Amino acid sequence: MLIVMQSQVSEDKIQKVIEFIKQKGFDAHISRGADHTVIGCVGRKVIDKRDIELLDGVKEVIRITSPYKLVSRVFKPDDTIIEVNGIKFGGKNTGMIAGPCTVETYEQMDATAEKLSRCNVKILRGGAFKPRTSPYAFQGLGEEGLKILRDVADKYNMAVTSEVMEVNQIPMFLKYVDILQVGARNMQNFNLLKSLGETRKPVMLKRGLSATIEEWLMSAEYIMSGGNRQVILCERGIRTFEHITRNTLDLSAIPVVQKISHLPVIVDPSHATGLRDKVAPMSKAALAAGADGLIIEVHYNPETALCDGAQSLYPEEFAQLYNELKELSIVLKINFN
Ligand code: PEP
Ligand code: MN
């Protein structure tokens, strides 16, 4: 249920409404827009809508029949803009994240980050805990990998993102990373989502391999219902009958999600296509379709990569793509950062 307050209503009246719904056993989530303050009233209890309508300062009470509430534009009409290390995602801002699939050694991260920093990349990616299809494939360096990622990022004034796989890893991740990444395979790990909802760091939620947009948004709702407002959605391709590309990049998800939700949607063309030469065209297409950001795999020497070398760009290719995207952003009238 959404409680729309009258415009210019006093803080005192807002607090009285919050107290009232809390007493009835609901959680209150506040969205302060330019015109109206909206209070999201979320819970499993039953309440007579008229009891709220009668409270001082309340303009209207709307029952939401759609399954997602806090992620929806009804709750928050304005775009959510998430800023990390000066890079903005959302609104008219398209942010860039780049780096290797996985952290291998300090030297590998340093060599890659050095090239990326020359392109002005401010957010470095690198997996330390890898959800590999085969138990015999490289599983990541674990905490040691997070330390390397952090040290290298600090050297180049970068922020970092890395995938967290389990609830008990969260405290460790909070020490090292700026964006907590939820991988496609964990999109419906509800305990993980609930625990991430209790943190106050941005969460990048990748779309599940065969998740519908509604399921993806419901996973974002799990995080937001815990009080964490900073969710970045990431379209990374879905599984279809097509096998030439690793996945099928669903670019239509961008405008679809942006209509329903205020959350930023970024695109991962690397995992979506699985092929290096498809990354540049799909990055441009993503920007044109309105993506709020990109996350791209880059390795200083992809032939030696322990993971996803075939889809990782050479630093020179990335630099060229970065320049082309910058030019494209002028035509699209967006802030590419
Ligand atoms: C990744 O970004 O490292 C990754 C494993 O991607 P996904 O979860 O989308 O497969
Ligand atoms: Mn990868």
mmCIF file of C-alpha atoms and ligand atoms in Angstrom:
data_model
loop_
_atom_site.group_PDB
_atom_site.id
_atom_site.type_symbol
_atom_site.label_atom_id
_atom_site.label_comp_id
_atom_site.label_asym_id
_atom_site.label_seq_id
_atom_site.Cartn_x
_atom_site.Cartn_y
_atom_site.Cartn_z
ATOM 1 C CA MET A 1 0.000 0.000 0.000
ATOM 2 C CA LEU A 2 1.277 3.471 -0.822
ATOM 3 C CA ILE A 3 0.344 6.488 1.255
ATOM 4 C CA VAL A 4 0.641 9.700 -0.735
ATOM 5 C CA MET A 5 0.953 12.700 1.579
ATOM 6 C CA GLN A 6 -0.411 16.132 0.716
ATOM 7 C CA SER A 7 2.134 18.482 -0.842
ATOM 8 C CA GLN A 8 4.040 20.699 1.619
ATOM 9 C CA VAL A 9 2.902 18.498 4.497
ATOM 10 C CA SER A 10 4.788 18.957 7.779
ATOM 11 C CA GLU A 11 7.379 16.435 8.959
ATOM 12 C CA ASP A 12 5.348 15.990 12.112
ATOM 13 C CA LYS A 13 2.353 14.680 10.164
ATOM 14 C CA ILE A 14 4.567 12.338 8.154
ATOM 15 C CA GLN A 15 6.036 10.913 11.362
ATOM 16 C CA LYS A 16 2.551 10.406 12.881
ATOM 17 C CA VAL A 17 1.484 8.348 9.849
ATOM 18 C CA ILE A 18 4.690 6.294 10.076
ATOM 19 C CA GLU A 19 4.107 5.653 13.782
ATOM 20 C CA PHE A 20 0.532 4.618 13.069
ATOM 21 C CA ILE A 21 1.411 2.033 10.423
ATOM 22 C CA LYS A 22 4.335 0.716 12.470
ATOM 23 C CA GLN A 23 1.991 0.168 15.407
ATOM 24 C CA LYS A 24 -0.175 -1.897 13.099
ATOM 25 C CA GLY A 25 2.822 -4.091 12.298
ATOM 26 C CA PHE A 26 3.918 -2.676 8.950
ATOM 27 C CA ASP A 27 7.299 -1.433 7.727
ATOM 28 C CA ALA A 28 7.463 2.127 6.426
ATOM 29 C CA HIS A 29 9.637 3.101 3.458
ATOM 30 C CA ILE A 30 9.744 6.782 2.665
ATOM 31 C CA SER A 31 10.217 8.332 -0.761
ATOM 32 C CA ARG A 32 10.538 12.116 -0.821
ATOM 33 C CA GLY A 33 9.715 13.386 -4.305
ATOM 34 C CA ALA A 34 9.692 16.942 -5.616
ATOM 35 C CA ASP A 35 5.930 17.275 -5.051
ATOM 36 C CA HIS A 36 4.843 14.624 -2.625
ATOM 37 C CA THR A 37 6.215 12.388 0.046
ATOM 38 C CA VAL A 38 5.101 8.802 -0.435
ATOM 39 C CA ILE A 39 5.177 6.255 2.363
ATOM 40 C CA GLY A 40 5.401 2.645 1.278
ATOM 41 C CA CYS A 41 3.511 0.526 3.787
ATOM 42 C CA VAL A 42 4.755 -3.023 3.471
ATOM 43 C CA GLY A 43 3.834 -6.071 5.526
ATOM 44 C CA ARG A 44 1.693 -9.133 5.747
ATOM 45 C CA LYS A 45 -0.919 -7.757 8.149
ATOM 46 C CA VAL A 46 -4.393 -6.614 7.177
ATOM 47 C CA ILE A 47 -5.327 -2.975 7.557
ATOM 48 C CA ASP A 48 -8.410 -0.982 6.663
ATOM 49 C CA LYS A 49 -7.301 1.579 4.109
ATOM 50 C CA ARG A 50 -9.865 4.086 5.402
ATOM 51 C CA ASP A 51 -8.111 4.233 8.794
ATOM 52 C CA ILE A 52 -5.089 5.676 7.038
ATOM 53 C CA GLU A 53 -7.052 7.955 4.729
ATOM 54 C CA LEU A 54 -8.474 9.668 7.793
ATOM 55 C CA LEU A 55 -5.064 10.597 9.203
ATOM 56 C CA ASP A 56 -3.981 14.220 9.049
ATOM 57 C CA GLY A 57 -1.957 15.166 5.956
ATOM 58 C CA VAL A 58 -2.807 12.063 3.931
ATOM 59 C CA LYS A 59 -3.840 12.805 0.355
ATOM 60 C CA GLU A 60 -4.574 9.319 -0.882
ATOM 61 C CA VAL A 61 -3.949 5.660 -0.171
ATOM 62 C CA ILE A 62 -3.248 3.390 -3.115
ATOM 63 C CA ARG A 63 -3.375 -0.371 -2.887
ATOM 64 C CA ILE A 64 -0.713 -1.818 -5.134
ATOM 65 C CA THR A 65 -1.754 -4.912 -6.922
ATOM 66 C CA SER A 66 1.526 -5.361 -8.789
ATOM 67 C CA PRO A 67 3.892 -7.737 -6.979
ATOM 68 C CA TYR A 68 6.726 -5.205 -6.807
ATOM 69 C CA LYS A 69 6.237 -2.174 -4.657
ATOM 70 C CA LEU A 70 9.442 -0.453 -3.589
ATOM 71 C CA VAL A 71 11.114 -1.025 -6.950
ATOM 72 C CA SER A 72 8.150 0.442 -8.791
ATOM 73 C CA ARG A 73 7.777 3.926 -10.176
ATOM 74 C CA VAL A 74 4.508 4.306 -8.319
ATOM 75 C CA PHE A 75 6.481 4.359 -5.070
ATOM 76 C CA LYS A 76 9.264 6.530 -6.496
ATOM 77 C CA PRO A 77 8.487 8.328 -9.767
ATOM 78 C CA ASP A 78 11.978 9.820 -10.216
ATOM 79 C CA ASP A 79 14.937 7.783 -11.473
ATOM 80 C CA THR A 80 17.221 6.468 -8.754
ATOM 81 C CA ILE A 81 20.752 7.680 -9.343
ATOM 82 C CA ILE A 82 23.490 5.644 -7.678
ATOM 83 C CA GLU A 83 26.897 7.233 -7.374
ATOM 84 C CA VAL A 84 30.086 5.289 -6.733
ATOM 85 C CA ASN A 85 33.489 6.998 -6.759
ATOM 86 C CA GLY A 86 32.050 9.924 -8.721
ATOM 87 C CA ILE A 87 30.486 7.633 -11.354
ATOM 88 C CA LYS A 88 26.724 7.902 -11.678
ATOM 89 C CA PHE A 89 24.276 5.234 -12.796
ATOM 90 C CA GLY A 90 20.706 6.253 -13.596
ATOM 91 C CA GLY A 91 18.867 9.303 -14.791
ATOM 92 C CA LYS A 92 20.750 10.587 -17.802
ATOM 93 C CA ASN A 93 23.982 9.024 -16.535
ATOM 94 C CA THR A 94 25.695 5.957 -17.938
ATOM 95 C CA GLY A 95 28.521 4.570 -15.819
ATOM 96 C CA MET A 96 31.351 2.272 -16.846
ATOM 97 C CA ILE A 97 32.716 -0.715 -14.914
ATOM 98 C CA ALA A 98 35.564 -2.755 -16.392
ATOM 99 C CA GLY A 99 38.137 -5.343 -15.445
ATOM 100 C CA PRO A 100 38.949 -9.004 -15.762
ATOM 101 C CA CYS A 101 36.532 -11.831 -15.090
ATOM 102 C CA THR A 102 38.568 -12.960 -12.158
ATOM 103 C CA VAL A 103 41.443 -11.823 -9.984
ATOM 104 C CA GLU A 104 44.439 -14.039 -10.795
ATOM 105 C CA THR A 105 47.547 -12.273 -9.473
ATOM 106 C CA TYR A 106 48.551 -8.821 -8.268
ATOM 107 C CA GLU A 107 50.528 -8.309 -11.488
ATOM 108 C CA GLN A 108 47.562 -9.251 -13.696
ATOM 109 C CA MET A 109 45.247 -6.834 -11.864
ATOM 110 C CA ASP A 110 47.853 -4.088 -11.817
ATOM 111 C CA ALA A 111 48.618 -4.390 -15.541
ATOM 112 C CA THR A 112 44.897 -4.341 -16.405
ATOM 113 C CA ALA A 113 43.911 -1.539 -14.029
ATOM 114 C CA GLU A 114 46.783 0.633 -15.227
ATOM 115 C CA LYS A 115 45.431 0.474 -18.800
ATOM 116 C CA LEU A 116 41.854 1.063 -17.655
ATOM 117 C CA SER A 117 42.751 4.041 -15.523
ATOM 118 C CA ARG A 118 44.214 5.698 -18.628
ATOM 119 C CA CYS A 119 40.695 5.518 -20.104
ATOM 120 C CA ASN A 120 39.365 7.156 -16.953
ATOM 121 C CA VAL A 121 37.612 4.009 -15.724
ATOM 122 C CA LYS A 122 36.781 4.548 -12.051
ATOM 123 C CA ILE A 123 35.225 1.209 -11.108
ATOM 124 C CA LEU A 124 37.198 -2.018 -11.383
ATOM 125 C CA ARG A 125 35.623 -5.469 -11.540
ATOM 126 C CA GLY A 126 37.195 -8.809 -10.618
ATOM 127 C CA GLY A 127 35.765 -12.003 -9.179
ATOM 128 C CA ALA A 128 37.409 -13.556 -6.130
ATOM 129 C CA PHE A 129 34.763 -16.219 -5.520
ATOM 130 C CA LYS A 130 33.740 -17.702 -8.848
ATOM 131 C CA PRO A 131 30.529 -19.658 -9.439
ATOM 132 C CA ARG A 132 31.993 -22.009 -12.063
ATOM 133 C CA THR A 133 29.893 -24.569 -13.895
ATOM 134 C CA SER A 134 32.589 -27.190 -13.307
ATOM 135 C CA PRO A 135 33.933 -27.916 -9.827
ATOM 136 C CA TYR A 136 37.320 -28.548 -11.477
ATOM 137 C CA ALA A 137 37.564 -25.052 -12.992
ATOM 138 C CA PHE A 138 39.436 -22.242 -11.210
ATOM 139 C CA GLN A 139 37.258 -21.182 -8.285
ATOM 140 C CA GLY A 140 38.913 -17.843 -7.531
ATOM 141 C CA LEU A 141 41.494 -16.701 -4.983
ATOM 142 C CA GLY A 142 38.953 -16.049 -2.226
ATOM 143 C CA GLU A 143 39.764 -13.345 0.319
ATOM 144 C CA GLU A 144 43.277 -13.017 -1.087
ATOM 145 C CA GLY A 145 41.666 -12.006 -4.387
ATOM 146 C CA LEU A 146 39.567 -9.335 -2.675
ATOM 147 C CA LYS A 147 42.716 -7.932 -1.043
ATOM 148 C CA ILE A 148 44.513 -7.727 -4.387
ATOM 149 C CA LEU A 149 41.470 -6.112 -5.999
ATOM 150 C CA ARG A 150 41.314 -3.488 -3.242
ATOM 151 C CA ASP A 151 45.051 -2.762 -3.228
ATOM 152 C CA VAL A 152 45.213 -2.307 -6.985
ATOM 153 C CA ALA A 153 42.057 -0.194 -7.064
ATOM 154 C CA ASP A 154 43.425 2.061 -4.320
ATOM 155 C CA LYS A 155 46.617 2.519 -6.301
ATOM 156 C CA TYR A 156 44.603 3.908 -9.247
ATOM 157 C CA ASN A 157 41.866 5.658 -7.211
ATOM 158 C CA MET A 158 39.248 3.197 -8.326
ATOM 159 C CA ALA A 159 36.224 1.647 -6.625
ATOM 160 C CA VAL A 160 35.591 -2.092 -6.928
ATOM 161 C CA THR A 161 32.852 -4.611 -7.494
ATOM 162 C CA SER A 162 33.071 -8.348 -6.886
ATOM 163 C CA GLU A 163 30.614 -11.201 -6.596
ATOM 164 C CA VAL A 164 29.428 -12.294 -3.170
ATOM 165 C CA MET A 165 28.097 -15.853 -3.159
ATOM 166 C CA GLU A 166 27.028 -16.542 0.403
ATOM 167 C CA VAL A 167 25.461 -14.776 3.351
ATOM 168 C CA ASN A 168 28.441 -15.494 5.608
ATOM 169 C CA GLN A 169 30.810 -13.781 3.155
ATOM 170 C CA ILE A 170 29.042 -10.407 3.456
ATOM 171 C CA PRO A 171 31.044 -8.994 6.428
ATOM 172 C CA MET A 172 34.285 -9.844 4.582
ATOM 173 C CA PHE A 173 33.053 -8.216 1.376
ATOM 174 C CA LEU A 174 32.036 -5.055 3.205
ATOM 175 C CA LYS A 175 35.694 -4.580 4.148
ATOM 176 C CA TYR A 176 36.908 -4.622 0.537
ATOM 177 C CA VAL A 177 34.242 -3.778 -2.039
ATOM 178 C CA ASP A 178 32.168 -0.735 -2.984
ATOM 179 C CA ILE A 179 29.487 -2.581 -4.967
ATOM 180 C CA LEU A 180 28.318 -6.037 -3.932
ATOM 181 C CA GLN A 181 27.636 -8.109 -7.015
ATOM 182 C CA VAL A 182 24.982 -10.837 -7.029
ATOM 183 C CA GLY A 183 25.655 -13.240 -9.871
ATOM 184 C CA ALA A 184 23.095 -14.631 -12.277
ATOM 185 C CA ARG A 185 23.220 -18.017 -10.546
ATOM 186 C CA ASN A 186 22.353 -16.433 -7.214
ATOM 187 C CA MET A 187 19.591 -14.096 -8.339
ATOM 188 C CA GLN A 188 17.065 -16.127 -6.384
ATOM 189 C CA ASN A 189 19.216 -16.901 -3.369
ATOM 190 C CA PHE A 190 16.647 -15.210 -1.166
ATOM 191 C CA ASN A 191 18.635 -15.452 2.055
ATOM 192 C CA LEU A 192 21.540 -13.690 0.355
ATOM 193 C CA LEU A 193 19.196 -10.996 -1.004
ATOM 194 C CA LYS A 194 17.619 -10.440 2.419
ATOM 195 C CA SER A 195 21.014 -10.076 4.077
ATOM 196 C CA LEU A 196 22.199 -7.665 1.379
ATOM 197 C CA GLY A 197 19.061 -5.665 2.079
ATOM 198 C CA GLU A 198 20.413 -5.027 5.559
ATOM 199 C CA THR A 199 23.649 -3.532 4.226
ATOM 200 C CA ARG A 200 23.851 0.033 3.000
ATOM 201 C CA LYS A 201 26.216 -0.496 0.098
ATOM 202 C CA PRO A 202 25.109 -0.592 -3.561
ATOM 203 C CA VAL A 203 24.165 -4.043 -4.825
ATOM 204 C CA MET A 204 24.450 -5.017 -8.484
ATOM 205 C CA LEU A 205 21.810 -7.640 -9.151
ATOM 206 C CA LYS A 206 22.406 -9.672 -12.275
ATOM 207 C CA ARG A 207 19.462 -11.178 -14.085
ATOM 208 C CA GLY A 208 19.209 -14.952 -13.649
ATOM 209 C CA LEU A 209 20.027 -17.221 -16.573
ATOM 210 C CA SER A 210 16.380 -17.952 -17.220
ATOM 211 C CA ALA A 211 14.662 -15.360 -15.075
ATOM 212 C CA THR A 212 11.700 -13.364 -16.278
ATOM 213 C CA ILE A 213 11.785 -9.608 -15.779
ATOM 214 C CA GLU A 214 9.161 -9.976 -13.073
ATOM 215 C CA GLU A 215 11.280 -12.511 -11.151
ATOM 216 C CA TRP A 216 14.306 -10.235 -11.485
ATOM 217 C CA LEU A 217 12.395 -7.251 -10.128
ATOM 218 C CA MET A 218 11.026 -9.360 -7.271
ATOM 219 C CA SER A 219 14.616 -10.195 -6.319
ATOM 220 C CA ALA A 220 15.378 -6.466 -6.276
ATOM 221 C CA GLU A 221 12.300 -6.033 -4.091
ATOM 222 C CA TYR A 222 13.842 -8.462 -1.557
ATOM 223 C CA ILE A 223 16.906 -6.222 -1.261
ATOM 224 C CA MET A 224 14.898 -3.014 -1.074
ATOM 225 C CA SER A 225 12.468 -4.353 1.481
ATOM 226 C CA GLY A 226 15.404 -4.712 3.869
ATOM 227 C CA GLY A 227 15.945 -0.961 3.585
ATOM 228 C CA ASN A 228 18.776 -0.903 1.044
ATOM 229 C CA ARG A 229 17.770 1.557 -1.681
ATOM 230 C CA GLN A 230 20.856 1.185 -3.808
ATOM 231 C CA VAL A 231 20.145 -1.569 -6.288
ATOM 232 C CA ILE A 232 21.634 -1.589 -9.777
ATOM 233 C CA LEU A 233 20.008 -4.113 -12.109
ATOM 234 C CA CYS A 234 22.272 -5.831 -14.627
ATOM 235 C CA GLU A 235 21.022 -7.461 -17.822
ATOM 236 C CA ARG A 236 23.594 -10.109 -18.750
ATOM 237 C CA GLY A 237 21.755 -12.169 -21.327
ATOM 238 C CA ILE A 238 19.342 -15.016 -20.892
ATOM 239 C CA ARG A 239 19.347 -18.625 -21.986
ATOM 240 C CA THR A 240 17.554 -19.292 -25.255
ATOM 241 C CA PHE A 241 17.700 -21.917 -28.022
ATOM 242 C CA GLU A 242 20.499 -19.917 -29.687
ATOM 243 C CA HIS A 243 23.976 -21.304 -29.107
ATOM 244 C CA ILE A 244 26.252 -19.202 -31.305
ATOM 245 C CA THR A 245 26.348 -16.581 -28.596
ATOM 246 C CA ARG A 246 26.806 -17.690 -24.975
ATOM 247 C CA ASN A 247 23.471 -16.132 -24.024
ATOM 248 C CA THR A 248 20.940 -13.898 -25.778
ATOM 249 C CA LEU A 249 21.187 -10.262 -24.782
ATOM 250 C CA ASP A 250 17.691 -9.030 -24.012
ATOM 251 C CA LEU A 251 18.042 -5.340 -24.744
ATOM 252 C CA SER A 252 14.290 -4.852 -24.681
ATOM 253 C CA ALA A 253 14.523 -5.484 -20.940
ATOM 254 C CA ILE A 254 16.040 -1.997 -20.576
ATOM 255 C CA PRO A 255 13.028 0.097 -21.621
ATOM 256 C CA VAL A 256 10.656 -2.451 -20.099
ATOM 257 C CA VAL A 257 12.308 -2.249 -16.687
ATOM 258 C CA GLN A 258 12.777 1.505 -16.890
ATOM 259 C CA LYS A 259 9.073 1.973 -17.379
ATOM 260 C CA ILE A 260 8.136 -0.165 -14.378
ATOM 261 C CA SER A 261 11.011 0.734 -12.088
ATOM 262 C CA HIS A 262 13.062 3.742 -11.004
ATOM 263 C CA LEU A 263 16.200 1.597 -10.568
ATOM 264 C CA PRO A 264 19.163 1.911 -12.947
ATOM 265 C CA VAL A 265 19.685 -0.923 -15.438
ATOM 266 C CA ILE A 266 23.162 -1.664 -16.722
ATOM 267 C CA VAL A 267 24.267 -4.178 -19.359
ATOM 268 C CA ASP A 268 26.994 -6.826 -19.356
ATOM 269 C CA PRO A 269 27.735 -7.490 -23.046
ATOM 270 C CA SER A 270 30.638 -9.797 -22.148
ATOM 271 C CA HIS A 271 28.654 -12.565 -20.452
ATOM 272 C CA ALA A 272 25.688 -11.910 -22.752
ATOM 273 C CA THR A 273 27.595 -12.737 -25.928
ATOM 274 C CA GLY A 274 30.632 -14.684 -24.704
ATOM 275 C CA LEU A 275 32.536 -13.462 -27.771
ATOM 276 C CA ARG A 276 35.064 -10.635 -27.790
ATOM 277 C CA ASP A 277 34.118 -9.282 -31.219
ATOM 278 C CA LYS A 278 30.450 -8.966 -30.226
ATOM 279 C CA VAL A 279 31.147 -6.836 -27.155
ATOM 280 C CA ALA A 280 31.632 -3.504 -28.947
ATOM 281 C CA PRO A 281 28.488 -3.638 -31.132
ATOM 282 C CA MET A 282 26.317 -4.751 -28.222
ATOM 283 C CA SER A 283 27.763 -2.085 -25.920
ATOM 284 C CA LYS A 284 26.762 0.579 -28.425
ATOM 285 C CA ALA A 285 23.339 -0.981 -28.864
ATOM 286 C CA ALA A 286 22.884 -1.030 -25.077
ATOM 287 C CA LEU A 287 23.706 2.653 -24.813
ATOM 288 C CA ALA A 288 21.306 3.464 -27.637
ATOM 289 C CA ALA A 289 18.581 1.434 -25.901
ATOM 290 C CA GLY A 290 18.992 3.554 -22.766
ATOM 291 C CA ALA A 291 21.297 1.479 -20.547
ATOM 292 C CA ASP A 292 22.361 3.272 -17.366
ATOM 293 C CA GLY A 293 25.773 1.658 -17.443
ATOM 294 C CA LEU A 294 27.998 -1.091 -18.801
ATOM 295 C CA ILE A 295 30.160 -3.742 -17.166
ATOM 296 C CA ILE A 296 32.802 -5.054 -19.554
ATOM 297 C CA GLU A 297 35.460 -7.732 -19.149
ATOM 298 C CA VAL A 298 38.970 -6.565 -20.034
ATOM 299 C CA HIS A 299 42.208 -8.493 -19.474
ATOM 300 C CA TYR A 300 45.737 -7.207 -20.106
ATOM 301 C CA ASN A 301 46.433 -10.462 -21.969
ATOM 302 C CA PRO A 302 43.217 -12.441 -22.627
ATOM 303 C CA GLU A 303 45.056 -15.486 -24.014
ATOM 304 C CA THR A 304 46.427 -16.219 -20.565
ATOM 305 C CA ALA A 305 43.159 -15.531 -18.689
ATOM 306 C CA LEU A 306 42.108 -18.255 -16.265
ATOM 307 C CA CYS A 307 38.462 -17.491 -16.927
ATOM 308 C CA ASP A 308 36.453 -16.015 -19.822
ATOM 309 C CA GLY A 309 39.445 -15.025 -21.957
ATOM 310 C CA ALA A 310 37.423 -15.436 -25.170
ATOM 311 C CA GLN A 311 35.009 -12.690 -24.170
ATOM 312 C CA SER A 312 37.582 -10.350 -22.607
ATOM 313 C CA LEU A 313 38.693 -7.305 -24.564
ATOM 314 C CA TYR A 314 42.321 -6.383 -25.096
ATOM 315 C CA PRO A 315 43.032 -3.049 -23.406
ATOM 316 C CA GLU A 316 43.511 -1.362 -26.812
ATOM 317 C CA GLU A 317 40.117 -2.635 -27.990
ATOM 318 C CA PHE A 318 38.545 -1.331 -24.816
ATOM 319 C CA ALA A 319 40.173 2.071 -25.236
ATOM 320 C CA GLN A 320 38.802 2.344 -28.760
ATOM 321 C CA LEU A 321 35.337 1.253 -27.660
ATOM 322 C CA TYR A 322 35.425 3.717 -24.778
ATOM 323 C CA ASN A 323 36.130 6.579 -27.186
ATOM 324 C CA GLU A 324 33.379 5.462 -29.538
ATOM 325 C CA LEU A 325 30.885 5.248 -26.683
ATOM 326 C CA LYS A 326 31.879 8.729 -25.583
ATOM 327 C CA GLU A 327 31.097 10.034 -29.072
ATOM 328 C CA LEU A 328 27.824 8.148 -29.164
ATOM 329 C CA SER A 329 26.833 9.618 -25.808
ATOM 330 C CA ILE A 330 26.946 13.121 -27.321
ATOM 331 C CA VAL A 331 24.360 12.163 -29.936
ATOM 332 C CA LEU A 332 22.261 10.416 -27.294
ATOM 333 C CA LYS A 333 22.517 13.437 -24.955
ATOM 334 C CA ILE A 334 23.597 11.347 -21.995
ATOM 335 C CA ASN A 335 26.374 11.793 -19.489
ATOM 336 C CA PHE A 336 28.795 8.928 -20.170
ATOM 337 C CA ASN A 337 31.070 8.611 -17.153
HETATM 338 C C1 PEP B 1 30.607 -12.318 -13.514
HETATM 339 O O1 PEP B 1 30.224 -11.176 -13.782
HETATM 340 O O2 PEP B 1 31.744 -12.572 -13.099
HETATM 341 C C2 PEP B 1 29.688 -13.455 -13.695
HETATM 342 C C3 PEP B 1 29.977 -14.657 -13.237
HETATM 343 O O3 PEP B 1 28.589 -13.145 -14.390
HETATM 344 P P1 PEP B 1 27.131 -13.831 -14.353
HETATM 345 O O4 PEP B 1 26.755 -13.967 -12.910
HETATM 346 O O5 PEP B 1 26.288 -12.856 -15.096
HETATM 347 O O6 PEP B 1 27.257 -15.133 -15.056
HETATM 348 MN MN MN B 2 33.311 -13.755 -16.507
#
